[in-house]
């Protein structure tokens, strides 16, 4: 009797899981089929770039992209597709400009550099770029700074304090569980294996990491300086001393154009496009 009840319970559980799976697939199909819509472009249109997902090398077709799942990451934007959209907008006479809304961007500096160059090329077509955000880290600001106007709300937050690199070392953990890593390397500047053999960075690793960060940071400051017409020396001073942590400070040091709320930005866009 006991085994029969256990078997019946297992069969019921399997049937339930299969039913839930098919319901999930059907729901995903409906959402995917109905979620796509054609956008009609008319005269005096503005391209809205709200970057609130990871920027990938290219977009990935996800049949379950419209379904929210616990623990599942949001689908990302493809860098190539973003660049292509900006390029098309520059050539489309119906599009007057871009509203750029960087919102918690997750992307490396190389991707941001490519996207920023595309936005610079867009401006060369004679069209405007307006940027708005409520929270600007170095990543968001790197893109926003290319805009003709950069706006934050009065309660906006700024993180502008330079670059950093972090490394995790697990040798101490390996020692505790009795695991010893066997490493083969040639030369001193081979820090990829250090997390398995050390508990802190070597002198060579510190040296090459500092050189890499300085190279990245110099490019960053040069690009922002050119767009915002603030000297590299002042930008570095602002970052080193953490002088800009909110919208008021950012406005004082010319990192942004003005403080505005989103509805005020929309009104400005209406005026620009008539």
Short mmCIF file of C-alpha atoms in Angstrom, two decimals:
data_model
loop_
_atom_site.label_atom_id
_atom_site.label_comp_id
_atom_site.label_asym_id
_atom_site.label_seq_id
_atom_site.Cartn_x
_atom_site.Cartn_y
_atom_site.Cartn_z
CA UNK A 1 0.00 0.00 0.00
CA UNK A 2 2.82 2.38 0.93
CA UNK A 3 4.72 1.79 -2.32
CA UNK A 4 1.54 2.21 -4.33
CA UNK A 5 0.87 5.60 -2.71
CA UNK A 6 4.46 6.72 -3.32
CA UNK A 7 4.25 5.66 -6.97
CA UNK A 8 0.93 7.44 -7.41
CA UNK A 9 2.41 10.58 -5.91
CA UNK A 10 5.43 10.46 -8.23
CA UNK A 11 3.22 9.93 -11.29
CA UNK A 12 1.02 12.86 -10.26
CA UNK A 13 4.09 15.05 -9.75
CA UNK A 14 5.47 14.15 -13.20
CA UNK A 15 2.11 14.88 -14.85
CA UNK A 16 1.89 18.19 -12.99
CA UNK A 17 5.40 19.23 -14.11
CA UNK A 18 4.62 18.30 -17.72
CA UNK A 19 1.41 20.33 -17.57
CA UNK A 20 3.18 23.37 -16.13
CA UNK A 21 5.88 23.11 -18.81
CA UNK A 22 3.35 23.07 -21.66
CA UNK A 23 1.43 25.97 -20.14
CA UNK A 24 4.70 27.89 -19.90
CA UNK A 25 5.54 27.19 -23.54
CA UNK A 26 2.06 28.24 -24.69
CA UNK A 27 2.20 31.44 -22.63
CA UNK A 28 5.66 32.25 -23.99
CA UNK A 29 4.45 31.72 -27.54
CA UNK A 30 1.47 34.01 -27.03
CA UNK A 31 3.60 36.74 -25.45
CA UNK A 32 6.22 36.47 -28.17
CA UNK A 33 3.63 36.55 -30.94
CA UNK A 34 1.76 39.52 -29.50
CA UNK A 35 4.72 41.40 -28.04
CA UNK A 36 6.20 42.52 -31.36
CA UNK A 37 4.67 45.57 -32.94
CA UNK A 38 5.47 47.67 -35.96
CA UNK A 39 6.52 51.22 -35.15
CA UNK A 40 5.20 53.82 -37.58
CA UNK A 41 7.75 56.56 -38.24
CA UNK A 42 6.34 59.96 -39.16
CA UNK A 43 7.94 63.36 -39.60
CA UNK A 44 9.54 65.00 -36.55
CA UNK A 45 10.25 61.65 -34.94
CA UNK A 46 12.80 61.13 -32.17
CA UNK A 47 14.74 57.88 -31.72
CA UNK A 48 14.51 56.87 -28.06
CA UNK A 49 17.51 54.84 -26.92
CA UNK A 50 16.72 53.56 -23.43
CA UNK A 51 19.71 51.41 -22.56
CA UNK A 52 18.57 49.44 -19.53
CA UNK A 53 19.84 45.97 -20.44
CA UNK A 54 23.25 44.40 -21.01
CA UNK A 55 24.89 45.37 -24.30
CA UNK A 56 25.99 42.21 -26.09
CA UNK A 57 28.09 41.76 -29.21
CA UNK A 58 24.88 40.89 -31.03
CA UNK A 59 21.29 40.32 -29.99
CA UNK A 60 20.12 36.78 -29.37
CA UNK A 61 16.72 35.52 -30.43
CA UNK A 62 15.06 34.34 -27.23
CA UNK A 63 11.61 32.71 -27.61
CA UNK A 64 11.02 33.26 -23.90
CA UNK A 65 12.23 36.85 -23.90
CA UNK A 66 8.83 38.21 -22.97
CA UNK A 67 8.39 35.93 -19.98
CA UNK A 68 9.61 37.08 -16.59
CA UNK A 69 11.31 34.28 -14.67
CA UNK A 70 12.78 34.42 -11.19
CA UNK A 71 16.56 34.45 -11.41
CA UNK A 72 16.61 34.88 -15.20
CA UNK A 73 18.55 37.81 -16.60
CA UNK A 74 16.96 40.22 -19.05
CA UNK A 75 17.77 39.81 -22.70
CA UNK A 76 20.45 42.21 -23.89
CA UNK A 77 20.77 44.68 -26.74
CA UNK A 78 23.06 43.81 -29.63
CA UNK A 79 25.86 46.32 -30.19
CA UNK A 80 25.71 45.88 -33.95
CA UNK A 81 21.95 46.40 -33.98
CA UNK A 82 22.25 49.54 -31.85
CA UNK A 83 24.90 50.99 -34.14
CA UNK A 84 22.85 50.13 -37.20
CA UNK A 85 19.77 51.81 -35.71
CA UNK A 86 21.74 55.00 -35.00
CA UNK A 87 23.23 54.93 -38.49
CA UNK A 88 19.82 54.54 -40.10
CA UNK A 89 18.40 57.33 -37.95
CA UNK A 90 21.15 59.66 -39.16
CA UNK A 91 20.11 58.99 -42.76
CA UNK A 92 16.34 59.15 -42.17
CA UNK A 93 14.98 62.65 -42.76
CA UNK A 94 11.92 61.87 -40.63
CA UNK A 95 14.06 61.49 -37.49
CA UNK A 96 15.11 64.79 -35.93
CA UNK A 97 17.31 63.54 -33.13
CA UNK A 98 17.95 61.03 -30.36
CA UNK A 99 16.77 60.89 -26.77
CA UNK A 100 19.50 58.93 -25.03
CA UNK A 101 18.52 57.41 -21.71
CA UNK A 102 21.37 55.33 -20.25
CA UNK A 103 19.97 53.46 -17.28
CA UNK A 104 22.28 51.12 -15.31
CA UNK A 105 24.32 50.08 -18.36
CA UNK A 106 26.08 46.74 -18.21
CA UNK A 107 28.82 46.80 -20.83
CA UNK A 108 32.59 46.97 -21.12
CA UNK A 109 34.46 50.10 -22.12
CA UNK A 110 35.13 48.75 -25.62
CA UNK A 111 31.40 48.44 -26.38
CA UNK A 112 30.69 51.87 -24.91
CA UNK A 113 33.51 53.33 -27.01
CA UNK A 114 32.02 51.87 -30.20
CA UNK A 115 28.55 53.13 -29.33
CA UNK A 116 29.85 56.57 -28.42
CA UNK A 117 31.65 56.88 -31.74
CA UNK A 118 28.40 56.06 -33.52
CA UNK A 119 26.60 58.77 -31.58
CA UNK A 120 29.32 61.26 -32.50
CA UNK A 121 28.85 60.36 -36.16
CA UNK A 122 25.10 60.86 -35.74
CA UNK A 123 25.67 64.41 -34.47
CA UNK A 124 27.79 65.15 -37.53
CA UNK A 125 24.63 64.72 -39.61
CA UNK A 126 23.34 67.93 -38.01
CA UNK A 127 20.85 66.23 -35.71
CA UNK A 128 20.70 66.59 -31.94
CA UNK A 129 21.26 64.18 -29.07
CA UNK A 130 19.65 64.84 -25.70
CA UNK A 131 20.65 62.68 -22.73
CA UNK A 132 18.66 62.11 -19.57
CA UNK A 133 19.30 59.82 -16.64
CA UNK A 134 18.55 59.60 -12.93
CA UNK A 135 21.80 57.86 -12.04
CA UNK A 136 25.13 58.33 -13.78
CA UNK A 137 28.10 56.08 -13.14
CA UNK A 138 31.24 56.36 -15.26
CA UNK A 139 29.63 54.04 -17.83
CA UNK A 140 26.37 55.98 -18.20
CA UNK A 141 28.18 59.29 -18.16
CA UNK A 142 30.63 58.20 -20.83
CA UNK A 143 27.72 57.81 -23.26
CA UNK A 144 25.66 60.74 -21.95
CA UNK A 145 28.56 63.18 -22.22
CA UNK A 146 28.50 62.95 -26.00
CA UNK A 147 25.04 64.56 -26.08
CA UNK A 148 24.37 68.20 -26.87
CA UNK A 149 22.51 68.49 -23.58
CA UNK A 150 22.88 66.27 -20.50
CA UNK A 151 20.13 66.37 -17.86
CA UNK A 152 19.70 64.93 -14.38
CA UNK A 153 16.74 65.45 -12.02
CA UNK A 154 17.48 67.48 -8.93
CA UNK A 155 17.66 64.28 -6.86
CA UNK A 156 19.92 62.61 -9.43
CA UNK A 157 22.99 60.67 -8.29
CA UNK A 158 26.46 60.78 -9.86
CA UNK A 159 29.33 58.33 -9.45
CA UNK A 160 32.39 59.96 -10.97
CA UNK A 161 35.47 58.75 -9.11
CA UNK A 162 37.77 57.07 -11.62
CA UNK A 163 38.41 53.46 -12.60
CA UNK A 164 39.29 50.45 -10.50
CA UNK A 165 40.04 46.76 -10.92
CA UNK A 166 39.19 43.97 -8.52
CA UNK A 167 40.64 40.46 -8.28
CA UNK A 168 39.43 37.49 -6.25
CA UNK A 169 42.03 35.19 -4.71
CA UNK A 170 41.01 31.66 -3.72
CA UNK A 171 44.31 30.16 -2.62
CA UNK A 172 43.32 30.44 1.03
CA UNK A 173 40.15 28.47 0.34
CA UNK A 174 42.07 25.85 -1.62
CA UNK A 175 44.49 25.47 1.29
CA UNK A 176 41.64 24.88 3.71
CA UNK A 177 40.18 22.06 1.62
CA UNK A 178 43.56 20.54 0.81
CA UNK A 179 43.74 21.41 -2.88
CA UNK A 180 46.99 22.50 -4.51
CA UNK A 181 46.96 24.06 -7.97
CA UNK A 182 49.66 22.97 -10.42
CA UNK A 183 50.55 25.93 -12.61
CA UNK A 184 52.72 26.17 -15.70
CA UNK A 185 53.67 29.66 -16.87
CA UNK A 186 56.52 31.50 -18.55
CA UNK A 187 57.58 34.99 -17.47
CA UNK A 188 56.66 37.30 -14.60
CA UNK A 189 53.74 39.14 -16.18
CA UNK A 190 51.36 36.17 -16.19
CA UNK A 191 48.85 37.11 -13.53
CA UNK A 192 45.87 35.07 -14.75
CA UNK A 193 46.92 32.16 -12.51
CA UNK A 194 47.67 34.24 -9.42
CA UNK A 195 44.24 33.74 -7.80
CA UNK A 196 45.15 30.04 -7.46
CA UNK A 197 48.69 30.56 -6.15
CA UNK A 198 48.64 33.80 -4.15
CA UNK A 199 46.53 35.64 -1.60
CA UNK A 200 47.34 39.09 -3.00
CA UNK A 201 48.50 40.73 -6.22
CA UNK A 202 52.13 40.44 -7.22
CA UNK A 203 54.19 43.54 -7.96
CA UNK A 204 54.12 42.70 -11.68
CA UNK A 205 50.35 42.27 -11.64
CA UNK A 206 49.87 45.60 -9.89
CA UNK A 207 52.14 47.27 -12.42
CA UNK A 208 50.37 45.95 -15.52
CA UNK A 209 46.91 46.52 -14.04
CA UNK A 210 47.75 50.12 -13.22
CA UNK A 211 49.10 50.67 -16.75
CA UNK A 212 45.95 49.19 -18.27
CA UNK A 213 43.62 51.29 -16.12
CA UNK A 214 45.56 54.46 -16.85
CA UNK A 215 45.36 53.79 -20.58
CA UNK A 216 41.60 53.25 -20.40
CA UNK A 217 41.09 56.22 -18.12
CA UNK A 218 43.11 58.57 -20.32
CA UNK A 219 40.95 57.71 -23.32
CA UNK A 220 37.84 58.17 -21.19
CA UNK A 221 38.90 61.61 -19.96
CA UNK A 222 39.95 62.75 -23.43
CA UNK A 223 36.58 61.83 -24.91
CA UNK A 224 34.57 63.43 -22.11
CA UNK A 225 36.78 66.54 -22.14
CA UNK A 226 36.24 67.00 -25.85
CA UNK A 227 32.46 66.66 -25.60
CA UNK A 228 31.83 68.64 -22.41
CA UNK A 229 34.60 71.23 -22.98
CA UNK A 230 36.05 70.59 -19.53
CA UNK A 231 39.80 70.09 -19.28
CA UNK A 232 41.19 66.65 -18.53
CA UNK A 233 42.97 68.08 -15.51
CA UNK A 234 39.71 69.37 -14.05
CA UNK A 235 37.92 66.11 -14.77
CA UNK A 236 40.66 64.13 -13.03
CA UNK A 237 40.58 66.53 -10.08
CA UNK A 238 36.79 66.19 -9.78
CA UNK A 239 37.06 62.41 -9.83
CA UNK A 240 40.05 62.14 -7.47
CA UNK A 241 38.40 64.39 -4.88
CA UNK A 242 34.89 62.98 -5.43
CA UNK A 243 33.52 66.49 -5.90
CA UNK A 244 30.49 65.44 -7.97
CA UNK A 245 28.16 63.00 -6.23
CA UNK A 246 24.79 64.57 -7.03
CA UNK A 247 23.08 66.65 -9.69
CA UNK A 248 23.87 69.98 -8.00
CA UNK A 249 27.59 69.22 -7.90
CA UNK A 250 27.58 67.87 -11.46
CA UNK A 251 25.99 71.10 -12.67
CA UNK A 252 28.48 73.21 -10.72
CA UNK A 253 31.43 71.45 -12.37
CA UNK A 254 29.85 71.49 -15.87
CA UNK A 255 29.44 67.73 -16.06
CA UNK A 256 25.79 68.23 -17.00
CA UNK A 257 23.88 70.97 -18.79
CA UNK A 258 21.09 71.49 -16.27
CA UNK A 259 18.77 69.77 -13.81
CA UNK A 260 15.48 68.71 -15.38
CA UNK A 261 12.84 66.08 -14.79
CA UNK A 262 11.80 63.69 -17.53
CA UNK A 263 8.57 65.56 -18.36
CA UNK A 264 10.57 68.78 -18.77
CA UNK A 265 12.92 67.01 -21.18
CA UNK A 266 9.91 65.82 -23.18
CA UNK A 267 8.63 69.40 -23.39
CA UNK A 268 12.02 70.52 -24.69
CA UNK A 269 11.95 67.79 -27.33
CA UNK A 270 8.48 68.94 -28.42
CA UNK A 271 9.81 72.45 -28.86
CA UNK A 272 12.82 71.23 -30.83
CA UNK A 273 10.65 69.22 -33.22
CA UNK A 274 7.74 71.63 -33.44
#
